[in-house]
Protein backbone atom coordinates (compact mmCIF):
# COMPACT_ATOMS: atom_id res chain seq x y z
CA UNK A 1 0.00 0.00 0.00
CA UNK A 2 1.02 3.60 -0.56
CA UNK A 3 1.04 5.32 2.83
CA UNK A 4 1.66 9.04 3.41
CA UNK A 5 3.10 9.64 6.89
CA UNK A 6 2.69 13.29 7.86
CA UNK A 7 5.06 14.11 10.70
CA UNK A 8 7.15 11.31 9.24
CA UNK A 9 10.42 12.89 10.42
CA UNK A 10 9.40 12.95 14.11
CA UNK A 11 10.09 10.54 16.98
CA UNK A 12 7.19 8.22 16.16
CA UNK A 13 6.72 9.12 12.49
CA UNK A 14 10.27 8.25 11.43
CA UNK A 15 9.98 4.80 13.04
CA UNK A 16 6.53 4.19 11.51
CA UNK A 17 7.93 4.96 8.04
CA UNK A 18 10.79 2.52 8.62
CA UNK A 19 8.53 -0.30 9.86
CA UNK A 20 6.00 0.10 7.04
CA UNK A 21 8.70 0.04 4.37
CA UNK A 22 10.33 -3.04 5.95
CA UNK A 23 6.87 -4.66 5.90
CA UNK A 24 6.74 -4.13 2.12
CA UNK A 25 4.61 -0.98 1.90
CA UNK A 26 5.53 2.25 0.15
CA UNK A 27 5.60 4.72 3.04
CA UNK A 28 6.75 8.28 2.45
CA UNK A 29 7.61 10.77 5.22
CA UNK A 30 6.19 14.31 4.97
CA UNK A 31 7.00 17.32 7.14
CA UNK A 32 7.90 21.01 6.70
CA UNK A 33 11.44 19.96 5.76
CA UNK A 34 10.07 17.89 2.84
CA UNK A 35 7.74 20.72 1.70
CA UNK A 36 4.49 19.81 3.49
CA UNK A 37 2.96 22.19 6.04
CA UNK A 38 -0.25 20.68 7.40
CA UNK A 39 -1.17 23.97 9.12
CA UNK A 40 -1.24 25.99 5.88
CA UNK A 41 -2.00 23.01 3.62
CA UNK A 42 1.12 23.61 1.51
CA UNK A 43 2.18 20.43 -0.32
CA UNK A 44 -0.72 18.38 1.04
CA UNK A 45 -2.59 17.60 -2.20
CA UNK A 46 0.66 16.41 -3.83
CA UNK A 47 1.51 14.20 -0.83
CA UNK A 48 -1.91 12.51 -0.84
CA UNK A 49 -2.11 11.97 -4.59
CA UNK A 50 -2.46 8.19 -5.05
CA UNK A 51 -2.14 7.41 -1.32
CA UNK A 52 -4.22 4.55 0.11
CA UNK A 53 -3.66 5.62 3.71
CA UNK A 54 -2.64 8.83 5.48
CA UNK A 55 -1.08 8.70 8.95
CA UNK A 56 -0.96 11.97 10.87
CA UNK A 57 1.88 12.02 13.42
CA UNK A 58 2.35 15.77 13.63
CA UNK A 59 2.54 17.53 16.96
CA UNK A 60 1.67 21.07 17.94
CA UNK A 61 4.71 23.30 18.47
CA UNK A 62 3.55 24.07 22.03
CA UNK A 63 1.39 22.35 24.68
CA UNK A 64 -0.41 25.60 25.63
CA UNK A 65 -3.51 27.48 24.49
CA UNK A 66 -2.26 27.38 20.87
CA UNK A 67 -2.65 23.57 20.73
CA UNK A 68 -6.43 23.41 20.02
CA UNK A 69 -6.10 25.75 17.02
CA UNK A 70 -3.18 23.69 15.68
CA UNK A 71 -5.10 20.40 15.85
CA UNK A 72 -8.34 21.97 14.56
CA UNK A 73 -6.72 23.58 11.50
CA UNK A 74 -4.42 20.68 10.66
CA UNK A 75 -7.25 18.12 10.91
CA UNK A 76 -9.62 20.27 8.82
CA UNK A 77 -6.92 20.55 6.16
CA UNK A 78 -6.07 16.86 6.33
CA UNK A 79 -9.63 15.59 6.01
CA UNK A 80 -10.57 17.95 3.16
CA UNK A 81 -7.49 16.89 1.19
CA UNK A 82 -7.84 13.17 2.03
CA UNK A 83 -11.49 13.22 0.97
CA UNK A 84 -10.65 14.99 -2.31
CA UNK A 85 -7.87 12.46 -3.02
CA UNK A 86 -10.15 9.48 -2.14
CA UNK A 87 -7.76 8.27 0.56
CA UNK A 88 -9.40 5.23 2.15
CA UNK A 89 -8.00 5.39 5.69
CA UNK A 90 -6.81 8.18 8.01
CA UNK A 91 -4.93 7.36 11.22
CA UNK A 92 -3.98 9.58 14.17
CA UNK A 93 -2.05 9.00 17.40
CA UNK A 94 -3.70 10.26 20.56
CA UNK A 95 -3.24 9.70 24.29
CA UNK A 96 -4.76 7.09 26.63
CA UNK A 97 -7.20 8.82 28.98
CA UNK A 98 -7.02 12.18 27.17
CA UNK A 99 -10.75 12.70 27.66
CA UNK A 100 -10.38 12.27 31.42
CA UNK A 101 -8.03 15.21 31.88
CA UNK A 102 -10.07 18.27 30.85
CA UNK A 103 -7.83 20.44 33.03
CA UNK A 104 -4.99 20.10 30.52
CA UNK A 105 -5.45 22.19 27.39
CA UNK A 106 -3.13 19.93 25.35
CA UNK A 107 -5.23 16.88 26.23
CA UNK A 108 -8.42 18.78 25.35
CA UNK A 109 -6.78 19.55 22.01
CA UNK A 110 -6.08 15.85 21.39
CA UNK A 111 -9.74 15.01 22.13
CA UNK A 112 -10.73 17.75 19.67
CA UNK A 113 -8.42 16.14 17.09
CA UNK A 114 -10.12 12.77 17.67
CA UNK A 115 -13.62 14.28 17.44
CA UNK A 116 -12.84 16.01 14.13
CA UNK A 117 -11.54 12.74 12.69
CA UNK A 118 -14.58 10.76 13.91
CA UNK A 119 -17.02 13.29 12.42
CA UNK A 120 -15.15 13.56 9.12
CA UNK A 121 -15.70 11.91 5.74
CA UNK A 122 -12.70 9.54 5.74
CA UNK A 123 -12.72 6.01 7.28
CA UNK A 124 -10.47 6.29 10.29
CA UNK A 125 -8.50 4.70 13.09
CA UNK A 126 -7.33 6.25 16.34
CA UNK A 127 -4.38 4.79 18.22
CA UNK A 128 -4.19 6.00 21.81
CA UNK A 129 -0.81 5.45 23.48
CA UNK A 130 0.42 6.19 26.99
CA UNK A 131 3.37 8.52 27.71
CA UNK A 132 6.55 7.58 25.84
CA UNK A 133 9.67 6.57 27.83
CA UNK A 134 11.49 9.13 25.66
CA UNK A 135 9.27 11.86 27.17
CA UNK A 136 10.04 11.13 30.85
CA UNK A 137 13.23 13.24 31.11
CA UNK A 138 11.29 16.25 29.79
CA UNK A 139 8.50 15.64 32.34
CA UNK A 140 11.09 15.61 35.14
CA UNK A 141 12.73 18.80 33.89
CA UNK A 142 9.49 20.82 34.05
CA UNK A 143 9.37 20.81 37.86
CA UNK A 144 13.04 20.49 38.76
CA UNK A 145 15.65 22.77 40.24
CA UNK A 146 19.29 22.18 41.11
CA UNK A 147 18.57 19.90 44.05
CA UNK A 148 15.00 18.61 43.75
CA UNK A 149 12.47 17.24 41.28
CA UNK A 150 8.85 17.71 42.38
CA UNK A 151 6.41 15.16 40.99
CA UNK A 152 2.83 14.13 41.75
CA UNK A 153 1.91 10.51 42.55
CA UNK A 154 -0.28 10.34 39.42
CA UNK A 155 -0.20 6.81 38.00
CA UNK A 156 1.44 6.37 34.58
CA UNK A 157 1.93 3.31 32.38
CA UNK A 158 4.62 4.51 29.96
CA UNK A 159 5.90 2.68 26.90
CA UNK A 160 8.77 2.74 24.41
CA UNK A 161 8.35 4.90 21.30
CA UNK A 162 9.41 1.85 19.26
CA UNK A 163 6.41 -0.09 20.62
CA UNK A 164 4.11 2.87 19.87
CA UNK A 165 5.44 2.99 16.31
CA UNK A 166 4.82 -0.75 15.86
CA UNK A 167 1.22 -0.32 17.01
CA UNK A 168 0.64 2.65 14.70
CA UNK A 169 2.19 0.81 11.74
CA UNK A 170 0.04 -2.29 12.35
CA UNK A 171 -3.17 -0.25 12.51
CA UNK A 172 -2.18 1.82 9.47
CA UNK A 173 -1.63 -1.29 7.34
CA UNK A 174 -4.96 -2.83 8.38
CA UNK A 175 -8.58 -1.94 7.68
CA UNK A 176 -9.98 1.23 9.30
CA UNK A 177 -11.01 0.46 12.90
CA UNK A 178 -13.69 3.17 12.87
CA UNK A 179 -12.76 3.25 16.51
CA UNK A 180 -9.81 3.37 18.90
CA UNK A 181 -7.01 0.98 19.82
CA UNK A 182 -5.38 1.65 23.19
CA UNK A 183 -1.75 0.66 23.70
CA UNK A 184 0.20 0.89 26.97
CA UNK A 185 3.38 -0.15 28.68
CA UNK A 186 3.74 -3.33 30.78
CA UNK A 187 4.06 -1.60 34.19
CA UNK A 188 2.19 1.04 36.19
CA UNK A 189 4.24 3.51 38.27
CA UNK A 190 3.33 6.48 40.43
CA UNK A 191 5.11 9.31 38.59
CA UNK A 192 7.16 10.23 41.67
CA UNK A 193 8.45 6.62 41.88
CA UNK A 194 9.25 6.66 38.16
CA UNK A 195 11.21 9.86 38.79
CA UNK A 196 13.27 8.14 41.50
CA UNK A 197 14.06 5.16 39.24
CA UNK A 198 15.05 7.51 36.43
CA UNK A 199 17.34 9.70 38.55
CA UNK A 200 19.00 6.66 40.16
CA UNK A 201 19.71 5.13 36.74
CA UNK A 202 21.20 8.41 35.51
CA UNK A 203 23.37 8.69 38.66
CA UNK A 204 21.52 11.98 39.32
CA UNK A 205 21.68 12.77 43.06
CA UNK A 206 18.71 15.17 43.15
CA UNK A 207 15.86 14.30 45.51
CA UNK A 208 12.33 13.55 44.31
CA UNK A 209 9.71 15.34 46.40
CA UNK A 210 6.15 14.08 46.09
CA UNK A 211 4.02 17.12 45.30
CA UNK A 212 0.55 16.53 43.97
CA UNK A 213 0.42 20.08 42.61
CA UNK A 214 3.66 19.93 40.61
CA UNK A 215 3.95 19.83 36.83
CA UNK A 216 1.59 19.08 33.99
CA UNK A 217 0.42 15.70 35.30
CA UNK A 218 -0.85 17.18 38.55
CA UNK A 219 -4.00 17.98 36.55
CA UNK A 220 -4.69 14.28 35.90
CA UNK A 221 -6.89 12.29 38.30
CA UNK A 222 -4.73 9.56 39.91
CA UNK A 223 -5.61 6.71 37.51
CA UNK A 224 -6.83 8.65 34.43
CA UNK A 225 -3.72 7.87 32.36
CA UNK A 226 -3.77 4.11 32.98
CA UNK A 227 -4.95 1.73 30.27
CA UNK A 228 -8.33 0.16 30.88
CA UNK A 229 -9.50 -3.36 29.85
CA UNK A 230 -8.86 -4.25 26.23
CA UNK A 231 -5.64 -2.30 25.74
CA UNK A 232 -2.71 -3.89 23.91
CA UNK A 233 0.17 -4.18 26.38
CA UNK A 234 3.66 -3.63 24.94
CA UNK A 235 6.62 -5.78 25.99
CA UNK A 236 9.50 -3.39 26.63
CA UNK A 237 9.90 -2.49 30.32
CA UNK A 238 11.27 0.87 31.46
CA UNK A 239 14.38 -0.70 33.01
CA UNK A 240 15.14 -2.65 29.81
CA UNK A 241 14.74 0.53 27.79
CA UNK A 242 16.87 2.60 30.20
CA UNK A 243 19.63 -0.01 30.02
CA UNK A 244 19.73 0.38 26.24
CA UNK A 245 20.16 4.19 26.31
CA UNK A 246 23.61 5.58 25.57
CA UNK A 247 25.36 6.86 28.71
CA UNK A 248 25.32 10.61 29.41
N1 LIG B 1 4.72 12.38 24.10
C1 LIG B 1 3.92 11.40 24.47
O1 LIG B 1 4.17 10.75 25.49
C2 LIG B 1 2.70 11.06 23.63
C3 LIG B 1 1.84 10.05 24.07
C4 LIG B 1 0.78 9.67 23.25
C5 LIG B 1 0.57 10.32 22.02
N2 LIG B 1 1.42 11.32 21.63
C6 LIG B 1 1.19 11.95 20.30
O2 LIG B 1 2.14 11.44 19.39
C7 LIG B 1 2.20 12.30 18.26
C8 LIG B 1 3.62 12.31 17.70
O3 LIG B 1 4.51 12.73 18.70
P1 LIG B 1 6.10 12.78 18.45
O4 LIG B 1 6.72 12.83 19.80
O5 LIG B 1 6.52 11.76 17.46
O6 LIG B 1 6.23 14.23 17.79
P2 LIG B 1 7.58 14.93 17.23
O7 LIG B 1 8.78 14.09 17.44
O8 LIG B 1 7.56 16.33 17.76
O9 LIG B 1 7.32 14.96 15.66
C9 LIG B 1 6.33 15.79 15.11
C10 LIG B 1 6.40 15.66 13.61
O10 LIG B 1 5.41 16.54 13.04
C11 LIG B 1 6.05 17.39 12.08
N3 LIG B 1 5.32 18.65 12.02
C12 LIG B 1 5.22 19.61 12.97
N4 LIG B 1 4.45 20.63 12.50
C13 LIG B 1 4.06 20.27 11.25
C14 LIG B 1 3.28 20.90 10.24
N5 LIG B 1 2.71 22.11 10.44
N6 LIG B 1 3.09 20.26 9.07
C15 LIG B 1 3.65 19.03 8.85
N7 LIG B 1 4.40 18.37 9.76
C16 LIG B 1 4.62 19.02 10.94
C17 LIG B 1 7.48 17.53 12.60
O11 LIG B 1 8.33 17.99 11.57
P3 LIG B 1 9.76 18.67 11.96
O12 LIG B 1 10.62 17.52 12.39
O13 LIG B 1 10.20 19.31 10.71
O14 LIG B 1 9.47 19.64 13.05
C18 LIG B 1 7.75 16.07 12.99
O15 LIG B 1 7.97 15.29 11.85
C19 LIG B 1 1.67 13.65 18.75
O16 LIG B 1 0.49 13.99 18.07
C20 LIG B 1 1.40 13.43 20.24
O17 LIG B 1 0.22 14.09 20.67
C21 LIG B 1 2.47 11.69 22.40
Tab-separated table of C-alpha atoms and ligand atoms in Angstrom:
chain	number	residue	atom	x	y	z
A	1	UNK	CA	0.000	0.000	0.000
A	2	UNK	CA	1.019	3.601	-0.557
A	3	UNK	CA	1.039	5.321	2.828
A	4	UNK	CA	1.661	9.040	3.414
A	5	UNK	CA	3.100	9.640	6.887
A	6	UNK	CA	2.693	13.294	7.857
A	7	UNK	CA	5.058	14.108	10.703
A	8	UNK	CA	7.150	11.306	9.237
A	9	UNK	CA	10.421	12.894	10.416
A	10	UNK	CA	9.398	12.946	14.108
A	11	UNK	CA	10.086	10.542	16.979
A	12	UNK	CA	7.186	8.221	16.157
A	13	UNK	CA	6.723	9.118	12.488
A	14	UNK	CA	10.267	8.254	11.429
A	15	UNK	CA	9.976	4.803	13.037
A	16	UNK	CA	6.532	4.187	11.512
A	17	UNK	CA	7.933	4.959	8.042
A	18	UNK	CA	10.794	2.518	8.620
A	19	UNK	CA	8.532	-0.302	9.860
A	20	UNK	CA	5.999	0.104	7.039
A	21	UNK	CA	8.704	0.042	4.373
A	22	UNK	CA	10.330	-3.037	5.947
A	23	UNK	CA	6.868	-4.655	5.900
A	24	UNK	CA	6.737	-4.125	2.120
A	25	UNK	CA	4.609	-0.977	1.899
A	26	UNK	CA	5.530	2.247	0.155
A	27	UNK	CA	5.597	4.720	3.036
A	28	UNK	CA	6.755	8.275	2.452
A	29	UNK	CA	7.611	10.774	5.219
A	30	UNK	CA	6.195	14.308	4.967
A	31	UNK	CA	7.004	17.324	7.141
A	32	UNK	CA	7.896	21.015	6.705
A	33	UNK	CA	11.438	19.963	5.762
A	34	UNK	CA	10.074	17.893	2.844
A	35	UNK	CA	7.741	20.719	1.703
A	36	UNK	CA	4.493	19.808	3.494
A	37	UNK	CA	2.963	22.187	6.040
A	38	UNK	CA	-0.254	20.681	7.404
A	39	UNK	CA	-1.166	23.966	9.121
A	40	UNK	CA	-1.243	25.987	5.880
A	41	UNK	CA	-2.001	23.015	3.623
A	42	UNK	CA	1.117	23.615	1.507
A	43	UNK	CA	2.180	20.428	-0.316
A	44	UNK	CA	-0.720	18.380	1.044
A	45	UNK	CA	-2.586	17.596	-2.203
A	46	UNK	CA	0.658	16.410	-3.831
A	47	UNK	CA	1.506	14.199	-0.828
A	48	UNK	CA	-1.908	12.506	-0.838
A	49	UNK	CA	-2.108	11.970	-4.595
A	50	UNK	CA	-2.462	8.193	-5.054
A	51	UNK	CA	-2.141	7.414	-1.318
A	52	UNK	CA	-4.221	4.553	0.111
A	53	UNK	CA	-3.656	5.623	3.710
A	54	UNK	CA	-2.640	8.833	5.485
A	55	UNK	CA	-1.080	8.701	8.947
A	56	UNK	CA	-0.960	11.975	10.868
A	57	UNK	CA	1.876	12.021	13.419
A	58	UNK	CA	2.349	15.767	13.627
A	59	UNK	CA	2.537	17.530	16.957
A	60	UNK	CA	1.668	21.065	17.936
A	61	UNK	CA	4.710	23.303	18.472
A	62	UNK	CA	3.549	24.073	22.033
A	63	UNK	CA	1.391	22.355	24.676
A	64	UNK	CA	-0.408	25.597	25.627
A	65	UNK	CA	-3.507	27.480	24.490
A	66	UNK	CA	-2.264	27.383	20.867
A	67	UNK	CA	-2.650	23.574	20.727
A	68	UNK	CA	-6.432	23.413	20.023
A	69	UNK	CA	-6.102	25.750	17.018
A	70	UNK	CA	-3.180	23.685	15.685
A	71	UNK	CA	-5.096	20.400	15.854
A	72	UNK	CA	-8.337	21.974	14.561
A	73	UNK	CA	-6.724	23.581	11.500
A	74	UNK	CA	-4.422	20.677	10.658
A	75	UNK	CA	-7.248	18.117	10.908
A	76	UNK	CA	-9.621	20.269	8.821
A	77	UNK	CA	-6.921	20.549	6.155
A	78	UNK	CA	-6.065	16.857	6.332
A	79	UNK	CA	-9.629	15.591	6.013
A	80	UNK	CA	-10.567	17.947	3.161
A	81	UNK	CA	-7.488	16.888	1.186
A	82	UNK	CA	-7.842	13.169	2.029
A	83	UNK	CA	-11.494	13.223	0.968
A	84	UNK	CA	-10.647	14.987	-2.308
A	85	UNK	CA	-7.865	12.456	-3.023
A	86	UNK	CA	-10.150	9.483	-2.139
A	87	UNK	CA	-7.758	8.275	0.556
A	88	UNK	CA	-9.401	5.233	2.146
A	89	UNK	CA	-8.005	5.392	5.693
A	90	UNK	CA	-6.813	8.183	8.007
A	91	UNK	CA	-4.927	7.365	11.218
A	92	UNK	CA	-3.984	9.581	14.165
A	93	UNK	CA	-2.053	8.998	17.397
A	94	UNK	CA	-3.704	10.264	20.560
A	95	UNK	CA	-3.240	9.701	24.293
A	96	UNK	CA	-4.762	7.087	26.630
A	97	UNK	CA	-7.196	8.822	28.979
A	98	UNK	CA	-7.018	12.185	27.174
A	99	UNK	CA	-10.751	12.699	27.665
A	100	UNK	CA	-10.376	12.267	31.423
A	101	UNK	CA	-8.027	15.213	31.882
A	102	UNK	CA	-10.066	18.272	30.851
A	103	UNK	CA	-7.830	20.444	33.031
A	104	UNK	CA	-4.989	20.099	30.520
A	105	UNK	CA	-5.454	22.185	27.388
A	106	UNK	CA	-3.133	19.932	25.346
A	107	UNK	CA	-5.229	16.875	26.226
A	108	UNK	CA	-8.423	18.777	25.352
A	109	UNK	CA	-6.775	19.554	22.010
A	110	UNK	CA	-6.077	15.852	21.393
A	111	UNK	CA	-9.739	15.011	22.133
A	112	UNK	CA	-10.730	17.745	19.673
A	113	UNK	CA	-8.421	16.144	17.088
A	114	UNK	CA	-10.123	12.769	17.671
A	115	UNK	CA	-13.618	14.282	17.443
A	116	UNK	CA	-12.841	16.011	14.134
A	117	UNK	CA	-11.535	12.738	12.693
A	118	UNK	CA	-14.581	10.757	13.907
A	119	UNK	CA	-17.017	13.294	12.418
A	120	UNK	CA	-15.149	13.562	9.123
A	121	UNK	CA	-15.701	11.907	5.742
A	122	UNK	CA	-12.698	9.543	5.745
A	123	UNK	CA	-12.722	6.007	7.277
A	124	UNK	CA	-10.469	6.294	10.293
A	125	UNK	CA	-8.495	4.702	13.091
A	126	UNK	CA	-7.327	6.253	16.344
A	127	UNK	CA	-4.384	4.787	18.221
A	128	UNK	CA	-4.190	6.001	21.808
A	129	UNK	CA	-0.810	5.454	23.479
A	130	UNK	CA	0.419	6.189	26.992
A	131	UNK	CA	3.366	8.517	27.707
A	132	UNK	CA	6.550	7.584	25.840
A	133	UNK	CA	9.666	6.574	27.828
A	134	UNK	CA	11.489	9.131	25.665
A	135	UNK	CA	9.267	11.860	27.168
A	136	UNK	CA	10.039	11.125	30.851
A	137	UNK	CA	13.228	13.236	31.105
A	138	UNK	CA	11.286	16.250	29.794
A	139	UNK	CA	8.502	15.636	32.335
A	140	UNK	CA	11.085	15.614	35.136
A	141	UNK	CA	12.731	18.795	33.888
A	142	UNK	CA	9.493	20.821	34.055
A	143	UNK	CA	9.365	20.812	37.860
A	144	UNK	CA	13.043	20.487	38.757
A	145	UNK	CA	15.651	22.768	40.241
A	146	UNK	CA	19.287	22.178	41.111
A	147	UNK	CA	18.569	19.896	44.054
A	148	UNK	CA	14.998	18.613	43.753
A	149	UNK	CA	12.470	17.237	41.284
A	150	UNK	CA	8.853	17.713	42.378
A	151	UNK	CA	6.407	15.161	40.994
A	152	UNK	CA	2.828	14.126	41.746
A	153	UNK	CA	1.907	10.512	42.554
A	154	UNK	CA	-0.276	10.343	39.422
A	155	UNK	CA	-0.196	6.810	37.995
A	156	UNK	CA	1.443	6.365	34.584
A	157	UNK	CA	1.933	3.305	32.376
A	158	UNK	CA	4.616	4.509	29.961
A	159	UNK	CA	5.904	2.681	26.896
A	160	UNK	CA	8.774	2.745	24.412
A	161	UNK	CA	8.353	4.900	21.299
A	162	UNK	CA	9.408	1.852	19.255
A	163	UNK	CA	6.408	-0.092	20.620
A	164	UNK	CA	4.109	2.871	19.874
A	165	UNK	CA	5.436	2.990	16.313
A	166	UNK	CA	4.823	-0.750	15.860
A	167	UNK	CA	1.217	-0.325	17.014
A	168	UNK	CA	0.637	2.654	14.704
A	169	UNK	CA	2.189	0.809	11.736
A	170	UNK	CA	0.036	-2.288	12.347
A	171	UNK	CA	-3.172	-0.252	12.512
A	172	UNK	CA	-2.182	1.816	9.466
A	173	UNK	CA	-1.629	-1.294	7.343
A	174	UNK	CA	-4.959	-2.826	8.384
A	175	UNK	CA	-8.584	-1.937	7.677
A	176	UNK	CA	-9.983	1.230	9.299
A	177	UNK	CA	-11.009	0.461	12.897
A	178	UNK	CA	-13.686	3.167	12.872
A	179	UNK	CA	-12.756	3.253	16.511
A	180	UNK	CA	-9.814	3.370	18.905
A	181	UNK	CA	-7.011	0.977	19.821
A	182	UNK	CA	-5.380	1.653	23.186
A	183	UNK	CA	-1.751	0.665	23.699
A	184	UNK	CA	0.196	0.886	26.966
A	185	UNK	CA	3.383	-0.150	28.678
A	186	UNK	CA	3.737	-3.327	30.776
A	187	UNK	CA	4.056	-1.601	34.186
A	188	UNK	CA	2.193	1.037	36.187
A	189	UNK	CA	4.242	3.507	38.273
A	190	UNK	CA	3.333	6.478	40.431
A	191	UNK	CA	5.108	9.305	38.590
A	192	UNK	CA	7.165	10.233	41.673
A	193	UNK	CA	8.447	6.625	41.882
A	194	UNK	CA	9.250	6.661	38.163
A	195	UNK	CA	11.212	9.857	38.785
A	196	UNK	CA	13.274	8.137	41.504
A	197	UNK	CA	14.056	5.158	39.238
A	198	UNK	CA	15.051	7.512	36.425
A	199	UNK	CA	17.344	9.703	38.545
A	200	UNK	CA	18.995	6.657	40.159
A	201	UNK	CA	19.709	5.133	36.744
A	202	UNK	CA	21.198	8.408	35.505
A	203	UNK	CA	23.366	8.693	38.655
A	204	UNK	CA	21.521	11.982	39.323
A	205	UNK	CA	21.678	12.774	43.062
A	206	UNK	CA	18.715	15.172	43.149
A	207	UNK	CA	15.856	14.297	45.508
A	208	UNK	CA	12.333	13.553	44.310
A	209	UNK	CA	9.711	15.342	46.400
A	210	UNK	CA	6.147	14.084	46.095
A	211	UNK	CA	4.018	17.125	45.296
A	212	UNK	CA	0.546	16.531	43.974
A	213	UNK	CA	0.416	20.076	42.607
A	214	UNK	CA	3.657	19.929	40.611
A	215	UNK	CA	3.951	19.827	36.833
A	216	UNK	CA	1.592	19.083	33.991
A	217	UNK	CA	0.416	15.702	35.296
A	218	UNK	CA	-0.854	17.179	38.551
A	219	UNK	CA	-4.003	17.977	36.551
A	220	UNK	CA	-4.687	14.280	35.900
A	221	UNK	CA	-6.893	12.292	38.296
A	222	UNK	CA	-4.729	9.561	39.907
A	223	UNK	CA	-5.611	6.713	37.507
A	224	UNK	CA	-6.831	8.655	34.433
A	225	UNK	CA	-3.718	7.869	32.360
A	226	UNK	CA	-3.772	4.110	32.985
A	227	UNK	CA	-4.947	1.730	30.270
A	228	UNK	CA	-8.328	0.158	30.882
A	229	UNK	CA	-9.496	-3.357	29.855
A	230	UNK	CA	-8.864	-4.252	26.226
A	231	UNK	CA	-5.636	-2.302	25.743
A	232	UNK	CA	-2.714	-3.889	23.909
A	233	UNK	CA	0.171	-4.181	26.379
A	234	UNK	CA	3.655	-3.627	24.941
A	235	UNK	CA	6.620	-5.775	25.994
A	236	UNK	CA	9.503	-3.394	26.634
A	237	UNK	CA	9.899	-2.487	30.316
A	238	UNK	CA	11.272	0.868	31.462
A	239	UNK	CA	14.381	-0.696	33.011
A	240	UNK	CA	15.136	-2.653	29.809
A	241	UNK	CA	14.742	0.526	27.793
A	242	UNK	CA	16.875	2.602	30.204
A	243	UNK	CA	19.635	-0.008	30.023
A	244	UNK	CA	19.735	0.378	26.239
A	245	UNK	CA	20.157	4.186	26.306
A	246	UNK	CA	23.610	5.575	25.573
A	247	UNK	CA	25.364	6.862	28.706
A	248	UNK	CA	25.324	10.613	29.411
B	1	LIG	N1	4.719	12.384	24.097
B	1	LIG	C1	3.922	11.401	24.469
B	1	LIG	O1	4.175	10.751	25.489
B	1	LIG	C2	2.698	11.058	23.625
B	1	LIG	C3	1.841	10.052	24.070
B	1	LIG	C4	0.776	9.672	23.250
B	1	LIG	C5	0.569	10.322	22.024
B	1	LIG	N2	1.422	11.317	21.629
B	1	LIG	C6	1.191	11.946	20.303
B	1	LIG	O2	2.141	11.436	19.386
B	1	LIG	C7	2.203	12.300	18.257
B	1	LIG	C8	3.623	12.313	17.696
B	1	LIG	O3	4.510	12.732	18.704
B	1	LIG	P1	6.098	12.783	18.451
B	1	LIG	O4	6.721	12.830	19.797
B	1	LIG	O5	6.517	11.761	17.462
B	1	LIG	O6	6.225	14.231	17.795
B	1	LIG	P2	7.576	14.928	17.226
B	1	LIG	O7	8.783	14.093	17.443
B	1	LIG	O8	7.561	16.330	17.760
B	1	LIG	O9	7.319	14.963	15.658
B	1	LIG	C9	6.334	15.788	15.112
B	1	LIG	C10	6.396	15.661	13.611
B	1	LIG	O10	5.409	16.540	13.044
B	1	LIG	C11	6.054	17.391	12.083
B	1	LIG	N3	5.320	18.651	12.023
B	1	LIG	C12	5.225	19.608	12.970
B	1	LIG	N4	4.453	20.627	12.504
B	1	LIG	C13	4.057	20.269	11.251
B	1	LIG	C14	3.275	20.899	10.242
B	1	LIG	N5	2.715	22.114	10.437
B	1	LIG	N6	3.091	20.264	9.070
B	1	LIG	C15	3.646	19.034	8.853
B	1	LIG	N7	4.402	18.373	9.762
B	1	LIG	C16	4.616	19.017	10.944
B	1	LIG	C17	7.477	17.530	12.596
B	1	LIG	O11	8.331	17.991	11.574
B	1	LIG	P3	9.761	18.667	11.956
B	1	LIG	O12	10.623	17.522	12.392
B	1	LIG	O13	10.205	19.306	10.714
B	1	LIG	O14	9.468	19.641	13.052
B	1	LIG	C18	7.748	16.071	12.988
B	1	LIG	O15	7.968	15.289	11.848
B	1	LIG	C19	1.670	13.651	18.753
B	1	LIG	O16	0.489	13.987	18.069
B	1	LIG	C20	1.397	13.429	20.238
B	1	LIG	O17	0.221	14.089	20.671
B	1	LIG	C21	2.471	11.685	22.400
